[in-house]
Amino acid sequence: MGKILELENLNIGYTQAGHRKEVASDLCASLMKGEMTCLLGANGKGKSTLMKTICGFLKPLNGSLQFNGRDITRMTEREMAKEIAIVLTEKISTPNATVFELVAYGRSPFTGFLGRLSAKDKQIVDEAIFACGIQHKKYSPLAALSDGERQKATIAKALAQDTPLILLDEPTAFLDLPARVEIMQLLRKLASEKGKSILMSTHDLDLALQMSDRLWLLHHDQIVAGSPEDLTLINAFQSMFNKGGVEFDNKTGMFKVLYNHESLLPVHGHGFEYVLLRRAFARKGIKLIQGKQNEAVWINIMNNSTRPYVLMNGEDVSEDFASIEETVKRVIQQLSQTSSVKFEVNEITSN
Amino acid sequence: MNENKPDNLPIRMSGTFSMLAILLVSVLFVFNLMFGSVSIPLEAVWQLLTGGDTDNVVWHNIMLQSRLPQAMVALGAGMALGIAGLLMQTLFRNPLAGPSVLGISSGASLGVAFVILVAGQLFGISFSQLGLFGDVSLLFAALAGSLGILLIILLVSQKVGGTLSVLIMGVMIGYLSNSLVGIMKYYSLEEDVHTYVIWGLGSFSRLPLERAQLFLMLIIIPSLGCLFLSKWLNLLSLGDNYAKNLGLRIKRSRMIIIMMSGLLTALVTAFCGPIVFIGMAVPHLAKIISRTSNHFVLILNAGILGAATALFCNLIARLPGIDTALPINSVTAFVGAPVVISVIWNRRKEQLGDS
């Protein structure tokens, strides 16, 4: 497959009052035809700046940006309109506009002076609306749509523009989880079935890992590109996202929150209950450890019981709980009593 | 094409509404000829409009010298202000934008104030006593003032990117020219100030028949020309970035749209004085009856409804039972302000619905 977009030593940023503010420099990457690529990066790393530069809203400060072998900065607005379609985070608030009208505006680069739609234009608009799964909302005003439907209508507009490349700036922001998944599936389908090249910026790492063909990880001075799996193998995410308190887990492809553990609690038992119990206690700063040591307090997990969590105070005193919540509460209560005792002891000795 | 396809439904429905609105304009036009301090029967109006002989010379004179030119001016002024307001609202994507907000009306006032208040004193004569020559210089001053402000706004809109900043500039320039007018007033003769205040109240009744015809022609040509801006306006309504991505040259189209709406406003202000609220309220009425975002339909309806609104206001201003006509701006404010208030009210509800 060929390359549709090539970045070579690209420097991006703003020029304000003759002052150049560089956001990222020496970027090299290429975008493959017919693939879905997700652009990832922490806030402030220049995702939006890069997107704006590619669609021509900002001029590159340095380096080259080639679309199908042509320099993008030399293309006119009309030429660009037939090559790159965009979906932005800004809300479209055209008064009275229906889904059909919005999508039809996507045909503007092809219509005449008054913007009248030909039969072929109408057919393309209908197909775009159908492909995005909103044909039941075709004549609804935009104001009456949910956020997800509105986003699909905007994507349909980009589709009606009939460009080989579609650029989306955080299309899943502000959406609830089902709508996020739907939008990603829709874009996945457009890449696989219609051969569109798609570049989208997103913060949904888990969805990007599962559904995109390639990832671009944007750093200040480079783009690390590759398939999600290859990038996982070279630990690219860990070096990118690891900050205090968060750790990327290569096996699950998810972030793990790290807690500072203040105390330890021994547990007897195993299974899913143990995993969940450990997570619940981690939030409270208590680390569970397997196996009984010589502590006075520990928890037994009885996997087949209706009250599976048994708090042991020595060999003889036991309390059993049906839910993890109750267990955690009771343990914290007990620990706070003992620690307050310790605190008093400390004060006395320091005097 | 199959006409029953629902694609055409909004267009056909708004077409019906447009026909009704045109009918309304005709009825209001005839009413404007019929009613006033003297009521004239429909047959006499019909005789005049069809060019037949007249039975009553007094009625004939009243209509020909007062009511017909007044109705023509109201029709033209309303049309121009409605379209100019729609252009501004789309360009600035702000439902409260209007010709007077951009400072163009203020510019015209500044020009007129200069002629009435300053020039008169410089040459030692009072313009209020100069007759036709005074009228003509007044018109030119208004045109010069509005187009002067317009040029400043054009320059600003090229230097300053955002539409909001241009809007604020317009308001500020409006304040500046108002304060200049205030200074001029302070140092002027009492009778000149009186003349200026009368002009500032606005009126559709200053032009004799021949000049009313000329005015109508001057309005209709650029108004029809605005229909050719409809594709640009459609794209701009999506937002500058989307418009640019769809191949629109933003700066050029924005300049031409400002120019057109400024020209329409300047024409009206020069001939009628500053007319408030029509330019701000009518576009909202047009959006309600149009049910489409297509500016080709919106511009047509804004023109028709603007004419209807101005004729209606003119009719109210001369209601039978009142000896002298009310100042037209008092009436337009009473008709226009509730529309603007209801727009803000509905936006408030939308915002509540969003959260």
XYZ file of C-alpha atoms in Angstrom:
706
model
C 0.000 0.000 0.000
C 1.197 3.470 -0.861
C 1.698 6.460 1.319
C -0.910 9.200 1.141
C 0.763 11.626 3.495
C 4.418 12.120 4.279
C 5.947 14.294 6.973
C 9.638 15.020 6.651
C 11.513 16.919 9.363
C 8.319 18.878 9.923
C 8.345 21.678 12.491
C 4.912 22.759 13.643
C 3.716 25.675 15.740
C 2.224 29.135 15.631
C 3.423 32.481 14.428
C 2.048 35.217 16.657
C 2.915 38.867 16.019
C 6.075 37.832 14.218
C 6.993 35.547 17.097
C 7.414 31.858 16.301
C 6.191 29.445 18.910
C 7.370 25.974 18.055
C 5.256 23.140 19.432
C 6.993 20.109 17.980
C 9.965 19.678 15.692
C 11.662 17.227 13.337
C 8.571 15.112 12.883
C 8.884 12.301 10.371
C 6.060 9.910 9.634
C 3.926 8.581 6.835
C 0.265 7.747 6.562
C -0.727 4.631 4.587
C -3.590 4.553 2.114
C -6.769 2.860 3.276
C -5.656 2.580 6.878
C -7.015 3.967 10.081
C -4.320 5.736 12.076
C -4.754 7.134 15.559
C -2.668 10.050 16.757
C -1.937 9.771 20.464
C -0.134 12.101 22.779
C -0.534 13.858 26.059
C -2.223 17.240 26.178
C 0.006 20.081 25.035
C 2.203 17.848 22.882
C 0.755 19.415 19.732
C -1.870 16.955 18.455
C -4.238 19.731 17.415
C -1.418 21.810 15.972
C -0.330 18.861 13.856
C -3.889 18.251 12.633
C -4.342 21.939 11.767
C -1.056 21.955 9.907
C -2.020 18.913 7.850
C -5.388 20.364 6.817
C -3.803 23.670 5.871
C -5.066 25.964 8.649
C -1.506 26.503 9.857
C 1.646 26.761 7.787
C 4.514 24.427 8.659
C 7.336 26.344 10.300
C 9.892 24.143 8.594
C 10.275 20.858 6.768
C 7.996 19.297 4.192
C 4.453 17.981 4.209
C 3.530 15.991 1.136
C 0.119 14.787 0.049
C 0.388 12.101 -2.621
C 3.777 13.535 -3.511
C 2.511 17.153 -3.709
C 3.525 19.911 -1.343
C 0.408 20.740 0.716
C 1.382 24.380 1.205
C 1.211 24.871 -2.568
C -2.336 23.529 -2.920
C -5.245 26.005 -3.242
C -8.350 25.873 -1.031
C -10.363 24.294 -3.855
C -7.771 21.570 -4.452
C -7.474 20.816 -0.746
C -11.264 20.590 -0.447
C -11.259 17.631 -2.830
C -8.401 15.813 -1.060
C -8.854 16.242 2.694
C -12.120 16.343 4.662
C -12.167 17.301 8.309
C -14.231 16.661 11.414
C -13.514 19.168 14.167
C -14.375 19.396 17.842
C -16.205 22.702 17.337
C -19.969 22.399 17.362
C -21.855 23.226 14.172
C -24.756 25.484 15.088
C -26.206 26.494 11.726
C -29.781 27.631 12.418
C -32.467 25.372 10.923
C -29.970 22.937 9.365
C -31.153 19.337 9.008
C -28.872 16.305 8.746
C -29.517 16.170 5.006
C -28.604 19.825 4.548
C -25.431 19.517 6.614
C -24.256 16.470 4.682
C -25.214 18.184 1.413
C -22.887 21.097 2.272
C -20.131 18.505 2.016
C -20.772 18.515 -1.738
C -19.929 22.237 -1.992
C -16.538 21.750 -3.690
C -18.379 20.034 -6.542
C -21.484 22.215 -6.918
C -21.877 25.403 -8.919
C -22.203 29.058 -8.000
C -25.556 28.717 -6.228
C -24.748 25.348 -4.647
C -27.584 23.474 -6.354
C -27.354 19.671 -5.933
C -27.441 17.420 -8.990
C -29.136 13.996 -8.877
C -25.701 12.430 -8.489
C -24.855 14.759 -5.584
C -28.097 13.788 -3.847
C -27.292 10.120 -4.306
C -23.821 10.589 -2.803
C -25.340 12.459 0.139
C -27.873 9.668 0.702
C -25.120 7.049 0.584
C -23.016 8.981 3.084
C -25.955 9.282 5.477
C -26.688 5.569 5.098
C -23.051 4.578 5.640
C -23.022 6.490 8.923
C -26.219 4.792 10.078
C -28.339 7.903 10.606
C -30.847 7.536 7.757
C -33.675 7.539 10.326
C -32.583 11.052 11.320
C -32.166 12.327 7.772
C -34.661 15.192 8.136
C -34.119 15.918 11.826
C -32.750 19.347 12.707
C -29.213 19.187 14.079
C -30.387 20.748 17.329
C -32.533 17.645 18.014
C -29.673 15.145 17.709
C -27.713 13.479 20.481
C -23.988 14.197 20.616
C -23.205 10.840 19.029
C -25.699 11.317 16.180
C -24.384 14.824 15.585
C -20.869 13.448 15.330
C -22.063 10.805 12.845
C -23.750 13.527 10.777
C -20.493 15.499 10.723
C -18.627 12.366 9.635
C -21.255 11.845 6.913
C -20.566 15.402 5.732
C -16.854 14.555 5.485
C -17.762 11.347 3.625
C -19.963 13.234 1.139
C -16.968 15.437 0.405
C -15.584 12.316 -1.272
C -11.938 12.818 -0.342
C -9.316 10.080 -0.063
C -8.222 11.347 3.369
C -10.416 12.163 6.361
C -8.940 13.984 9.346
C -10.752 13.893 12.684
C -9.786 15.933 15.724
C -10.838 14.003 18.835
C -14.119 12.711 17.340
C -14.875 10.715 20.485
C -14.418 13.518 22.992
C -17.606 14.470 24.867
C -19.287 11.157 23.975
C -20.393 8.411 26.346
C -18.722 5.027 26.092
C -21.225 3.244 23.763
C -21.168 6.225 21.394
C -17.346 6.221 21.454
C -17.248 2.580 20.451
C -19.836 3.184 17.723
C -17.885 6.085 16.216
C -14.674 4.040 16.253
C -16.463 1.100 14.618
C -17.874 3.426 11.968
C -14.419 4.819 11.173
C -12.973 1.307 11.156
C -15.639 0.323 8.611
C -14.965 3.355 6.421
C -11.278 2.432 6.283
C -11.814 -1.280 5.655
C -14.800 -1.171 3.303
C -14.544 2.185 1.534
C -10.758 2.379 1.473
C -10.674 5.791 3.169
C -7.426 6.855 4.791
C -8.250 8.073 8.250
C -6.150 10.042 10.706
C -7.755 10.805 14.030
C -6.430 12.242 17.236
C -7.837 10.696 20.383
C -7.352 10.118 24.076
C -9.108 6.727 23.991
C -5.991 4.609 24.155
C -7.783 1.316 24.779
C -10.065 1.729 21.735
C -7.178 2.946 19.587
C -5.124 -0.105 20.548
C -7.907 -2.450 19.526
C -9.224 -0.819 16.382
C -6.603 1.202 14.561
C -4.208 -0.177 11.969
C -1.398 2.081 13.050
C -0.625 4.529 15.811
C 1.305 7.756 15.789
C 2.701 8.591 19.198
C 3.497 12.278 19.207
C 6.499 13.405 21.214
C 8.062 16.833 21.335
C 10.754 15.905 18.848
C 9.489 12.812 17.053
C 6.556 10.659 16.046
C 6.859 7.005 16.983
C 4.730 5.111 14.460
C 3.770 1.473 14.099
C 1.041 -1.066 14.657
C -0.375 -1.115 18.185
C 1.111 -4.562 18.770
C 4.622 -3.643 17.652
C 4.555 -0.515 19.748
C 3.468 -2.563 22.740
C 6.399 -4.929 22.232
C 8.911 -2.090 22.259
C 7.324 -0.583 25.379
C 6.526 2.635 23.532
C 3.524 3.466 25.694
C 5.343 3.119 28.962
C 7.985 5.631 28.036
C 5.299 7.934 26.722
C 2.645 7.908 29.381
C 4.382 6.903 32.575
C 4.008 9.628 35.088
C 3.716 9.586 38.829
C 0.890 7.383 39.959
C 0.098 5.751 36.604
C 1.620 2.757 34.913
C 0.851 1.230 31.519
C 0.197 -2.479 31.726
C 1.459 -4.110 28.505
C -0.551 -7.276 29.036
C -3.979 -5.698 29.379
C -3.312 -2.575 27.325
C -4.707 -0.531 30.171
C -3.427 1.935 32.643
C -2.911 0.879 36.221
C -3.144 3.442 38.942
C -0.337 3.157 41.446
C -1.107 3.806 45.103
C 1.152 4.540 47.984
C 0.574 1.707 50.364
C 0.641 2.619 54.003
C -0.085 -0.733 55.539
C -0.156 -4.429 54.693
C -2.929 -6.935 55.235
C -2.415 -10.685 54.840
C -5.039 -12.694 52.948
C -5.749 -16.393 52.708
C -7.493 -17.306 49.494
C -7.508 -16.813 45.753
C -9.760 -16.372 42.739
C -11.608 -13.394 41.299
C -12.738 -12.352 44.760
C -9.114 -11.940 45.741
C -8.368 -9.721 42.698
C -11.332 -7.470 43.425
C -10.616 -7.343 47.129
C -7.055 -6.295 46.383
C -8.269 -3.516 44.097
C -10.733 -2.215 46.681
C -8.107 -2.142 49.422
C -5.514 -0.538 47.119
C -7.751 2.521 46.823
C -7.574 2.918 50.567
C -3.803 2.585 50.677
C -3.782 -0.947 52.032
C -1.793 -3.590 50.204
C -2.950 -7.187 50.399
C -0.297 -9.842 50.662
C -0.794 -13.543 50.112
C -0.329 -15.936 52.963
C -0.511 -15.599 56.700
C 2.441 -14.234 58.544
C 2.509 -13.572 62.219
C 0.112 -10.617 62.137
C -2.803 -10.574 64.485
C -5.340 -9.615 61.774
C -5.932 -11.286 58.408
C -8.689 -12.126 55.940
C -9.854 -15.529 54.850
C -11.691 -15.892 51.547
C -14.235 -18.736 51.530
C -14.935 -18.996 47.797
C -18.182 -20.958 48.003
C -19.837 -19.196 50.898
C -22.608 -16.557 50.723
C -20.569 -14.484 53.169
C -17.143 -15.180 51.709
C -15.013 -12.544 53.417
C -13.965 -13.510 56.898
C -11.987 -11.075 59.014
C -9.856 -12.919 61.579
C -8.660 -11.302 64.776
C -6.342 -13.975 65.987
C -7.260 -17.660 65.573
C -10.489 -17.462 67.533
C -12.290 -14.172 66.809
C -13.880 -13.975 63.357
C -16.408 -11.779 61.572
C -17.855 -12.614 58.152
C -19.140 -10.213 55.470
C -21.277 -10.588 52.343
C -19.836 -7.624 50.440
C -16.397 -6.217 49.786
C -17.597 -2.766 50.801
C -18.497 -3.873 54.324
C -15.218 -5.737 54.646
C -13.151 -2.713 53.680
C -15.085 -0.453 56.072
C -14.619 -2.801 58.993
C -10.909 -3.249 58.366
C -10.317 0.494 58.095
C -12.228 1.060 61.307
C -10.071 -1.487 63.072
C -6.818 -0.130 61.635
C -7.664 3.453 62.590
C -8.180 2.349 66.180
C -4.833 0.613 66.327
C -2.967 3.423 64.568
C -4.443 6.053 66.887
C -3.152 3.991 69.758
C 0.280 3.932 68.116
C 0.141 7.708 67.638
C -0.442 8.308 71.327
C 2.375 6.020 72.245
C 4.689 7.965 69.917
C 3.740 11.254 71.521
C 4.465 9.971 74.981
C 7.878 8.686 73.975
C 8.801 11.894 72.232
C 8.060 13.807 75.406
C -37.077 14.477 -10.230
C -39.804 13.082 -8.088
C -41.398 16.092 -6.444
C -42.808 14.023 -3.595
C -39.381 13.174 -2.331
C -39.088 14.512 1.204
C -35.752 16.177 0.240
C -37.836 18.938 -1.257
C -40.324 19.111 1.567
C -38.755 21.927 3.599
C -38.205 23.957 0.428
C -41.790 23.461 -0.745
C -43.215 24.307 2.667
C -41.158 27.448 2.971
C -42.225 28.203 -0.616
C -45.833 28.213 0.578
C -44.899 30.491 3.437
C -43.082 32.819 1.051
C -46.166 33.072 -1.156
C -48.257 33.936 1.900
C -45.686 36.544 2.913
C -45.768 38.138 -0.548
C -49.562 38.265 -0.304
C -49.190 39.903 3.111
C -46.837 42.533 1.648
C -49.373 43.375 -1.077
C -52.224 43.665 1.417
C -50.141 45.863 3.732
C -49.082 48.002 0.789
C -52.724 48.646 -0.138
C -53.622 49.291 3.527
C -50.809 51.851 3.648
C -52.507 53.703 0.807
C -55.978 53.393 2.368
C -55.485 54.309 6.014
C -54.241 57.428 7.709
C -55.716 60.621 9.031
C -58.075 60.485 6.006
C -59.469 57.055 5.039
C -59.593 56.362 1.344
C -61.834 53.571 -0.040
C -60.325 50.578 -1.778
C -61.859 51.506 -5.162
C -59.940 54.773 -5.233
C -56.704 52.962 -4.409
C -57.436 50.471 -7.150
C -58.100 53.284 -9.601
C -54.764 54.861 -8.765
C -52.755 51.630 -8.999
C -54.334 50.591 -12.306
C -53.792 54.079 -13.675
C -57.482 54.830 -14.144
C -59.227 58.199 -13.896
C -59.839 59.678 -10.486
C -63.157 60.699 -9.023
C -61.679 62.546 -6.063
C -58.720 64.837 -6.647
C -57.996 65.266 -2.941
C -57.695 61.514 -2.392
C -55.587 61.222 -5.503
C -53.200 63.924 -4.288
C -52.923 62.454 -0.805
C -51.985 59.065 -2.188
C -49.656 60.280 -4.924
C -47.801 62.886 -2.909
C -47.731 61.273 0.518
C -48.851 57.706 0.913
C -47.544 56.015 -2.247
C -43.950 57.279 -1.932
C -44.045 56.534 1.778
C -45.189 52.957 1.161
C -42.548 52.477 -1.519
C -39.800 53.758 0.758
C -41.008 51.557 3.626
C -41.072 48.531 1.321
C -37.543 49.149 0.056
C -36.082 50.075 3.427
C -37.571 47.031 5.148
C -36.314 44.713 2.427
C -32.786 46.121 2.557
C -32.556 46.087 6.359
C -33.918 42.528 6.617
C -31.366 41.213 4.126
C -28.496 43.259 5.588
C -29.333 41.948 9.058
C -29.414 38.338 7.870
C -26.010 38.745 6.207
C -24.556 40.198 9.416
C -26.034 37.479 11.630
C -24.644 34.692 9.481
C -21.285 36.346 9.012
C -20.795 36.951 12.722
C -22.691 33.773 13.732
C -24.399 35.929 16.329
C -28.198 36.212 16.551
C -27.930 39.735 17.952
C -25.856 41.144 15.116
C -27.548 43.751 12.936
C -26.656 46.632 10.660
C -26.803 49.158 13.475
C -24.499 47.017 15.632
C -21.661 47.267 13.117
C -21.595 51.030 13.565
C -22.702 51.696 10.008
C -25.850 53.523 11.099
C -23.742 55.525 13.542
C -21.396 56.399 10.699
C -24.302 57.757 8.706
C -25.477 59.750 11.725
C -22.007 61.211 12.088
C -22.028 62.366 8.467
C -25.467 63.903 8.814
C -24.551 65.558 12.111
C -21.521 67.087 10.445
C -23.658 68.623 7.708
C -26.487 69.846 9.917
C -24.553 70.959 12.952
C -21.061 71.970 11.871
C -21.127 72.919 8.200
C -24.094 75.198 8.796
C -22.186 77.221 11.368
C -19.017 77.313 9.296
C -20.836 78.919 6.388
C -23.027 81.008 8.604
C -26.300 79.540 7.373
C -28.720 77.090 8.867
C -29.114 73.967 6.741
C -32.591 73.442 7.988
C -33.637 76.383 5.803
C -31.819 75.353 2.653
C -34.543 73.207 1.065
C -33.565 70.757 -1.675
C -29.869 71.547 -1.629
C -29.832 70.816 2.068
C -31.601 67.508 1.500
C -29.149 66.363 -1.148
C -26.115 67.273 0.930
C -27.704 65.420 3.832
C -28.009 62.262 1.738
C -24.437 62.461 0.545
C -23.171 63.053 4.049
C -25.025 59.975 5.319
C -23.647 57.831 2.503
C -20.142 59.159 3.040
C -20.373 58.561 6.787
C -21.671 54.983 6.525
C -19.249 53.963 3.801
C -16.386 55.602 5.716
C -17.142 53.545 8.814
C -17.605 50.527 6.574
C -14.107 50.945 5.152
C -12.672 51.106 8.666
C -14.549 47.920 9.586
C -13.306 46.260 6.404
C -9.699 47.124 7.246
C -10.169 45.920 10.811
C -11.751 42.648 9.667
C -8.724 41.999 7.488
C -6.237 42.649 10.265
C -8.203 41.067 13.077
C -9.083 37.446 12.491
C -12.111 36.710 14.621
C -15.595 37.854 13.765
C -16.339 38.640 17.399
C -13.566 41.230 17.563
C -14.949 42.908 14.447
C -18.360 43.042 16.095
C -16.923 44.657 19.226
C -14.964 47.120 17.070
C -18.223 48.036 15.353
C -19.927 48.735 18.658
C -16.969 50.803 19.874
C -16.839 52.847 16.675
C -20.555 53.422 17.146
C -19.936 54.836 20.633
C -17.113 57.024 19.359
C -19.190 58.559 16.594
C -22.097 59.078 18.999
C -19.852 61.015 21.364
C -18.530 63.087 18.449
C -22.126 63.873 17.556
C -22.723 64.824 21.183
C -19.846 67.332 21.077
C -21.146 68.817 17.839
C -24.639 69.129 19.306
C -23.255 70.955 22.318
C -21.760 73.748 20.213
C -24.590 74.069 17.714
C -27.559 76.361 17.188
C -30.762 75.214 18.775
C -32.709 74.970 15.526
C -29.944 72.865 13.921
C -30.003 70.471 16.863
C -33.764 70.234 16.407
C -33.322 69.365 12.726
C -30.764 66.703 13.581
C -32.976 65.175 16.247
C -35.875 64.962 13.778
C -33.636 63.209 11.233
C -32.442 60.848 13.965
C -36.001 59.762 14.694
C -36.147 58.161 11.262
C -38.919 58.491 8.737
C -40.187 56.877 5.558
C -41.898 60.072 4.421
C -39.061 62.332 3.329
C -38.973 61.466 -0.368
C -41.290 62.664 -3.131
C -42.589 60.100 -5.606
C -39.785 60.297 -8.202
C -37.069 59.931 -5.608
C -38.974 57.147 -3.880
C -38.971 55.268 -7.185
C -35.237 55.869 -7.552
C -34.703 54.671 -3.972
C -36.637 51.479 -4.626
C -34.544 50.747 -7.708
C -31.320 51.429 -5.813
C -32.439 48.956 -3.128
C -33.785 46.153 -5.301
C -30.683 45.685 -7.465
C -28.180 44.961 -4.634
C -30.857 42.996 -2.762
C -31.221 40.585 -5.669
C -27.443 40.515 -5.964
C -27.263 39.164 -2.412
C -28.954 35.962 -3.605
C -25.691 35.108 -5.346
C -23.933 35.135 -1.969
C -26.115 32.303 -0.681
C -23.609 29.460 -1.191
C -20.881 31.413 0.615
C -23.236 32.225 3.453
C -24.271 28.572 3.750
C -20.629 27.561 4.122
C -19.759 30.378 6.530
C -22.659 29.347 8.759
C -20.818 26.052 9.423
C -17.896 27.963 10.930
C -14.779 29.414 9.317
C -12.731 26.225 9.561
C -15.339 23.992 7.957
C -15.981 26.648 5.297
C -12.287 26.796 4.492
C -12.060 23.019 4.343
C -14.922 23.037 1.812
C -12.884 25.290 -0.472
C -14.195 28.743 0.455
C -11.782 31.682 0.314
C -12.780 33.128 3.662
C -11.282 36.611 3.517
C -12.590 37.471 0.087
C -16.109 36.205 0.695
C -16.288 37.866 4.107
C -15.222 41.203 2.573
C -17.853 41.049 -0.147
C -20.600 40.106 2.305
C -19.701 43.004 4.640
C -19.634 45.325 1.631
C -23.105 44.293 0.460
C -24.778 44.545 3.831
C -23.027 47.857 4.477
C -24.194 49.260 1.153
C -27.805 48.302 1.872
C -27.675 49.827 5.357
C -26.032 53.017 4.098
C -28.687 53.488 1.430
C -31.530 53.140 3.904
C -29.923 55.305 6.578
C -29.115 58.041 4.110
C -32.681 58.282 2.818
C -34.675 57.464 5.959
C -32.453 58.165 8.943
C -31.385 55.387 11.304
C -34.130 52.746 11.443
C -33.661 50.428 14.414
C -34.626 46.833 15.177
C -35.917 45.799 11.724
C -32.450 44.614 10.712
C -32.079 42.628 13.917
C -35.580 41.144 14.265
C -36.583 40.289 10.680
C -33.885 37.645 10.055
C -35.252 35.682 13.006
C -38.761 35.751 11.555
C -37.288 34.636 8.231
C -35.530 31.693 9.900
C -38.779 30.665 11.587
C -40.851 30.556 8.405
C -38.065 29.223 6.169
C -37.368 25.922 7.948
C -34.185 25.508 5.972
C -30.620 26.655 6.472
C -30.263 27.426 2.757
C -29.551 31.138 2.438
C -31.116 31.378 -0.999
C -34.496 30.859 0.668
C -33.519 32.782 3.806
C -32.487 35.902 1.861
C -35.706 35.868 -0.170
C -37.817 35.527 2.957
C -35.828 38.120 4.900
C -36.434 40.591 2.068
C -40.157 39.859 1.851
C -40.684 39.856 5.606
C -38.583 42.980 6.045
C -40.831 44.781 3.581
C -43.931 43.469 5.371
C -42.605 44.528 8.792
C -41.704 48.043 7.647
C -45.102 48.502 5.953
C -46.827 47.229 9.086
C -44.866 49.628 11.308
C -45.618 52.510 8.964
C -49.314 51.637 9.124
C -49.272 51.589 12.917
C -47.429 54.919 13.011
C -50.293 56.563 11.104
C -53.205 54.789 12.767
C -56.482 56.666 12.254
C -57.250 58.798 15.266
C -53.725 60.134 15.635
C -53.339 63.571 14.100
C -49.622 63.429 13.392
C -47.677 60.279 12.589
C -45.648 58.662 15.382
C -41.866 58.534 14.945
C -41.238 55.317 13.005
C -38.424 54.147 15.297
C -40.738 54.088 18.292
C -42.980 51.704 16.371
C -40.209 49.495 14.990
C -38.807 49.140 18.502
C -42.199 48.020 19.806
C -42.521 45.462 17.020
C -38.866 44.384 16.909
C -37.852 44.271 20.557
C -40.288 41.460 21.514
C -38.869 39.340 18.679
C -35.307 39.865 19.906
C -36.349 39.200 23.508
C -38.058 35.956 22.511
C -34.895 34.875 20.684
C -32.839 35.377 23.833
C -35.531 33.608 25.840
C -35.436 30.581 23.545
C -31.661 30.467 23.601
C -31.815 30.399 27.384
C -34.123 27.383 27.171
C -31.764 25.673 24.728
C -28.855 26.237 27.062
C -30.827 24.797 29.943
C -31.685 21.817 27.750
C -28.022 21.289 26.940
C -26.835 21.003 30.484
